[in-house]
Tab-separated table of C-alpha atoms in Angstrom:
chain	number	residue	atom	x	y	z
A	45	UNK	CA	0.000	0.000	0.000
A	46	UNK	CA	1.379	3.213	-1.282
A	47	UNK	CA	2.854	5.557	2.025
A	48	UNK	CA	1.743	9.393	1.471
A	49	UNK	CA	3.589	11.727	0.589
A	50	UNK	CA	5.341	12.818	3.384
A	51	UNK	CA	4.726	10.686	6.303
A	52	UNK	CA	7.268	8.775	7.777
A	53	UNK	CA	8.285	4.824	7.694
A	54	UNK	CA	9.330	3.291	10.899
A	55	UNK	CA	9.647	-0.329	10.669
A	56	UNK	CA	9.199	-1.492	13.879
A	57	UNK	CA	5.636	-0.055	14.162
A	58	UNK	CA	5.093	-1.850	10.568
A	59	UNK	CA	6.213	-5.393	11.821
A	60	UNK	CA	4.496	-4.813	14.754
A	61	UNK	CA	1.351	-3.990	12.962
A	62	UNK	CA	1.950	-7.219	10.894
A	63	UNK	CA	2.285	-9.133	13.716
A	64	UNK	CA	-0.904	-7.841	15.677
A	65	UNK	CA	-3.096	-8.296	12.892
A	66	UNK	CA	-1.878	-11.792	11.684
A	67	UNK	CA	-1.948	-12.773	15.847
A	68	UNK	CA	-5.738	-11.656	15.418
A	69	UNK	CA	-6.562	-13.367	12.690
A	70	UNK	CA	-4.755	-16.482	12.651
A	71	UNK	CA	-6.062	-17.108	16.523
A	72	UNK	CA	-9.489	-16.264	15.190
A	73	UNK	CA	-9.973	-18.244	12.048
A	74	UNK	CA	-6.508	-20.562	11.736
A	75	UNK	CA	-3.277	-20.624	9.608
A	76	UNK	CA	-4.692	-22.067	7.030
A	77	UNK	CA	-7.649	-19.999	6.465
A	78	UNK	CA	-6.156	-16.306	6.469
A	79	UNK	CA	-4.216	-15.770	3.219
A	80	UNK	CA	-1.109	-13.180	2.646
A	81	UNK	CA	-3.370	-10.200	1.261
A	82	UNK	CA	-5.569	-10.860	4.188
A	83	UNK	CA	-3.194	-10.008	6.438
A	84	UNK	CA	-1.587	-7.169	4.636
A	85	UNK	CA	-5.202	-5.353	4.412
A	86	UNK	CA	-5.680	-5.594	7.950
A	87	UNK	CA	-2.163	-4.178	8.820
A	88	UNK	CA	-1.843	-1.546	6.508
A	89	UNK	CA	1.516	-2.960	4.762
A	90	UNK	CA	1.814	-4.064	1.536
A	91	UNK	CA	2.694	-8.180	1.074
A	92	UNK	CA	5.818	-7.275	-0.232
A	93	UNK	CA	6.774	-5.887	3.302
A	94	UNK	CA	5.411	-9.052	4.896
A	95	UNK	CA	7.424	-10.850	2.975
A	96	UNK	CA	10.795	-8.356	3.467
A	97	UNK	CA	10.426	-8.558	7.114
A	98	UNK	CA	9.129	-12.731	7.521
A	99	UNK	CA	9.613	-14.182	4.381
A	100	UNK	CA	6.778	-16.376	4.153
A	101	UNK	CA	3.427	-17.249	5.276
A	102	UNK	CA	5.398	-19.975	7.893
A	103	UNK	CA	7.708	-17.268	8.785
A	104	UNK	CA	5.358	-14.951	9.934
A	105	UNK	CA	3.821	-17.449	12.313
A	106	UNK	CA	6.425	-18.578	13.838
A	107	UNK	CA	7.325	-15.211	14.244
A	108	UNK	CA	3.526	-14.415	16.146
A	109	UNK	CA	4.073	-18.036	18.190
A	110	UNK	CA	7.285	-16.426	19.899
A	111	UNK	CA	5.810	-13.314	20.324
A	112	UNK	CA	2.528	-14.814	22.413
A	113	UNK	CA	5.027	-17.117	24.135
A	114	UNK	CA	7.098	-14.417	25.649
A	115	UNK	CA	3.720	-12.264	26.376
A	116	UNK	CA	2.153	-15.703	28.101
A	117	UNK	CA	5.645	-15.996	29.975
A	118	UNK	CA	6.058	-12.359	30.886
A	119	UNK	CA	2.352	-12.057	32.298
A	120	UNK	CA	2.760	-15.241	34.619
A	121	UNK	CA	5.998	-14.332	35.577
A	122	UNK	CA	4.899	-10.720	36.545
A	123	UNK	CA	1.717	-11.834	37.994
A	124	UNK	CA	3.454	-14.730	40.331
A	125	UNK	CA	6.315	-12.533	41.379
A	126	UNK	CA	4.524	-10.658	44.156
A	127	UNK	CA	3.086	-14.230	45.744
A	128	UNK	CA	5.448	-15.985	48.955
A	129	UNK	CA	7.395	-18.716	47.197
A	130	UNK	CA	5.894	-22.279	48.658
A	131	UNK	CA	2.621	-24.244	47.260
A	132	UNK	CA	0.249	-21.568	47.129
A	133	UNK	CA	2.557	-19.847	44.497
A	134	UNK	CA	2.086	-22.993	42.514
A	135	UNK	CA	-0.910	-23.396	42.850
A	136	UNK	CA	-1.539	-19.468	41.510
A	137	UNK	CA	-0.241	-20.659	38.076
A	138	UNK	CA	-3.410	-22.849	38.272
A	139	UNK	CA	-5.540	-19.741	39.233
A	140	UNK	CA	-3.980	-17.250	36.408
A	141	UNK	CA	-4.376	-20.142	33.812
A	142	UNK	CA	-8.501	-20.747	34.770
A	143	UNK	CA	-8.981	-17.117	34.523
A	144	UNK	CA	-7.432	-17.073	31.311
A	145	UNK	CA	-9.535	-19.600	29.848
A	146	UNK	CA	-13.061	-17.935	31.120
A	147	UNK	CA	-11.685	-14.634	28.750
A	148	UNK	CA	-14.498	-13.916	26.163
A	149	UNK	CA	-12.929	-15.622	22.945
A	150	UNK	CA	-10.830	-17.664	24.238
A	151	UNK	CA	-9.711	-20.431	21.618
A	152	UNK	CA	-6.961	-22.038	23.788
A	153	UNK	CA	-3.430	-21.553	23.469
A	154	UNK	CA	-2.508	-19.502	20.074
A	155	UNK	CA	1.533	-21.165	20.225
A	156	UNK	CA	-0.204	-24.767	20.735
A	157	UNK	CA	-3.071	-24.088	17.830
A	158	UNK	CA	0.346	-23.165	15.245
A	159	UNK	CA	1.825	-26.391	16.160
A	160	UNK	CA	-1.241	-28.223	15.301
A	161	UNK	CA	-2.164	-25.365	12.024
A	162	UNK	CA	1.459	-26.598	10.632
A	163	UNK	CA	1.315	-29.726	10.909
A	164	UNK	CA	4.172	-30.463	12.456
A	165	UNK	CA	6.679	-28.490	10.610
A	166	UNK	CA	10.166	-27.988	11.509
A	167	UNK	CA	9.891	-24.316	12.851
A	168	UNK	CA	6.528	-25.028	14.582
A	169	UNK	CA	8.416	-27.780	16.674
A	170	UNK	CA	11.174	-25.727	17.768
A	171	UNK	CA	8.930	-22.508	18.780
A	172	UNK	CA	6.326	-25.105	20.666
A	173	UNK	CA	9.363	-26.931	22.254
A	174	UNK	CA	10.518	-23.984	23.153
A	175	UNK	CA	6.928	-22.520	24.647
A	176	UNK	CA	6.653	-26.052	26.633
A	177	UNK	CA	10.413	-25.549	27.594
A	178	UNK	CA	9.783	-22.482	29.370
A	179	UNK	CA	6.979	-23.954	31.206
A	180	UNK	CA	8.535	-26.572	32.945
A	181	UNK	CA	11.167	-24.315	33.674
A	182	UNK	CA	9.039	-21.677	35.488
A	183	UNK	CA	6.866	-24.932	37.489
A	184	UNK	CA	10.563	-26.277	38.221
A	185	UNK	CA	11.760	-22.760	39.945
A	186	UNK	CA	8.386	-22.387	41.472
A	187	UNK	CA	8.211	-26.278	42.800
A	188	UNK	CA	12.470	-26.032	44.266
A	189	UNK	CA	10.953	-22.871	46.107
A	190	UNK	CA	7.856	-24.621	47.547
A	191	UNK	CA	10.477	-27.859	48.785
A	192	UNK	CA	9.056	-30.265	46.248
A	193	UNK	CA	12.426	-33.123	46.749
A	194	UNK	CA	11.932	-34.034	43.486
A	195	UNK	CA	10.457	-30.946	41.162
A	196	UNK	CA	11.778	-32.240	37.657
A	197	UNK	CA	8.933	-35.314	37.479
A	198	UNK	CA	6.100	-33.269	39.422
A	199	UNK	CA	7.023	-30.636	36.549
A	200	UNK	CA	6.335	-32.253	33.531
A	201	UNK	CA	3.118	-33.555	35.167
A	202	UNK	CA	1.805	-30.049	35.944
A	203	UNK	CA	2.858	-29.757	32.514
A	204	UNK	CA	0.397	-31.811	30.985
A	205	UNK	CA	-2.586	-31.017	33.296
A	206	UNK	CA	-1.900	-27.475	31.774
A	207	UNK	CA	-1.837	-28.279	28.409
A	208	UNK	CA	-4.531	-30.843	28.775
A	209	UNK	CA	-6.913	-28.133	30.464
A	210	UNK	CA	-6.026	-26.008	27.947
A	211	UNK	CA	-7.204	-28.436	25.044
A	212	UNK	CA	-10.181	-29.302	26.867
A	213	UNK	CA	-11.572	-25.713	27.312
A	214	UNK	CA	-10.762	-24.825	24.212
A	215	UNK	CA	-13.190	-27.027	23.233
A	216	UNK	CA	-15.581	-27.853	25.979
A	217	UNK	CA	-15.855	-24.085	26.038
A	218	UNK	CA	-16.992	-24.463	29.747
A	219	UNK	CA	-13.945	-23.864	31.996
A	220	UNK	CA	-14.536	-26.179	34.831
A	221	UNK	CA	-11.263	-28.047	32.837
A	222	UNK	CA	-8.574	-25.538	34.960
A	223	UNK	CA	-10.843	-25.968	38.100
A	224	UNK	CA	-10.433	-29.728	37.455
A	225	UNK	CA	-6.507	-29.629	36.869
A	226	UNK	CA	-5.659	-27.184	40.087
A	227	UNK	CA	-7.257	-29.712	42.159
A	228	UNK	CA	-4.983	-32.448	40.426
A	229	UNK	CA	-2.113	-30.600	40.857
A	230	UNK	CA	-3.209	-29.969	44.283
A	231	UNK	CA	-2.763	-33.655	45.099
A	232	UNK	CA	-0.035	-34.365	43.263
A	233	UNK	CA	1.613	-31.069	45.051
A	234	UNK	CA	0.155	-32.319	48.269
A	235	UNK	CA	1.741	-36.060	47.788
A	236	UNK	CA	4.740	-34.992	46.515
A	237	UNK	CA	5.598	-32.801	49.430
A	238	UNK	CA	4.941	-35.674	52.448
A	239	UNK	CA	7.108	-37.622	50.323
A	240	UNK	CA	9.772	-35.674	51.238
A	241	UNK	CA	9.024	-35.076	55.122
C-alpha cells in the first residue's frame, strides 16, 4: 500500500502492525484460512513488506508463536512474582491459567493451535518446544521454592494437566477443565511434598 507523501516509515511499528493483525486473525480463524493479502489489508503494509520482514506465510507465524510465548511468559511471571514462594505460588499458576480460559474468545493456546495449524513443521516444533520448555522451567523454579524433593517429574506432570486443560476448554468451552486440573495438581503437590518429610 502506497505511504503518502510525506509521512514517515518506521519499521518497527510496521512489523508490529503485521504481527498484531496476523496474531488476530490467525487465533481467530486458523493458519490455514487467512491468506497473505488478508493479512496485509488488515495491517496496513503491503505483502511485499510481509514478505521483506518474515519471508513467508510460515515465517510470519512462527514469528507471532514467539511473540505470544514471551507475552504468556512475561504475564505469569509478573503476575506470580509478588506471591510468597511455597505451594500456594504454585498453585496461583493454576488460578492465572482458569482465569485465562473464562476470557471472552478464548480459543486455547494460540503457540499450541500453530503447532497443530502446521502440521508439524520444523519451525513449529522448535517454537512449541521452546513454549513447553519455558513452562517446565518456570513450574521447576516455582516447585524447588515450595520444597518439592523431586520438582523435575512433578514438573512435567503439571505440565500436561496445563496443556490438557487447555485443550479441553478450548473445546468444551466451559472452563470447569482448569478448576479440574488445580485440584490435580493440588494432590499431586500435596503427595509430593509428604514424600519428602
Amino acid at each position: 500500500m502506497p505511504v503518502q507523501a510525506g509521512a514517515t516509515i518506521d519499521p518497527r511499528a510496521t512489523r508490529a502492525r503485521v504481527l498484531d493483525a496476523a496474531a488476530r486473525l490467525f487465533y481467530d480463524r486458523s493458519l490455514a484460512a487467512v491468506g497473505m493479502r488478508e493479512i496485509a489489508t488488515a495491517s496496513n503494509a503491503s505483502q511485499l513488506t510481509i514478505y521483506r520482514y518474515f519471508e513467508s506465510k510460515e515465517g510470519l507465524a512462527a514469528a507471532v508463536a514467539r511473540e505470544r510465548s514471551d507475552r504468556i511468559h512475561a504475564w505469569l511471571l509478573q503476575s506470580l512474582a509478588p506471591l510468597d514462594p511455597g505451594p500456594t505460588r504454585v498453585l496461583a499458576l493454576f488460578d492465572l491459567l482458569t482465569r485465562w480460559f473464562a476470557e471472552q474468545g478464548f480459543r486455547g493456546c494460540a503457540v499450541i493451535n500453530y503447532a497443530a495449524d502446521s502440521r508439524g513443521g520444523l519451525s513449529a516444533h522448535e517454537v512449541t518446544r521452546g513454549h513447553l520448555a519455558r513452562y517446565r522451567d518456570l513450574l521447576e523454579r516455582l516447585l524447588i521454592e515450595a520444597g518439592v524433593p523431586e520438582p523435575v517429574p512433578l514438573a512435567r506432570q503439571l505440565l500436561l494437566l496445563i496443556e490438557g486443560a487447555t485443550v479441553v476448554t478450548q473445546i468444551d468451552g466451559d472452563g470447569a477443565a482448569g478448576a479440574d486440573a488445580r485440584r490435580a495438581a493440588e494432590t499431586l503437590l500435596a503427595s509430593s511434598l509428604a514424600k519428602g518429610q
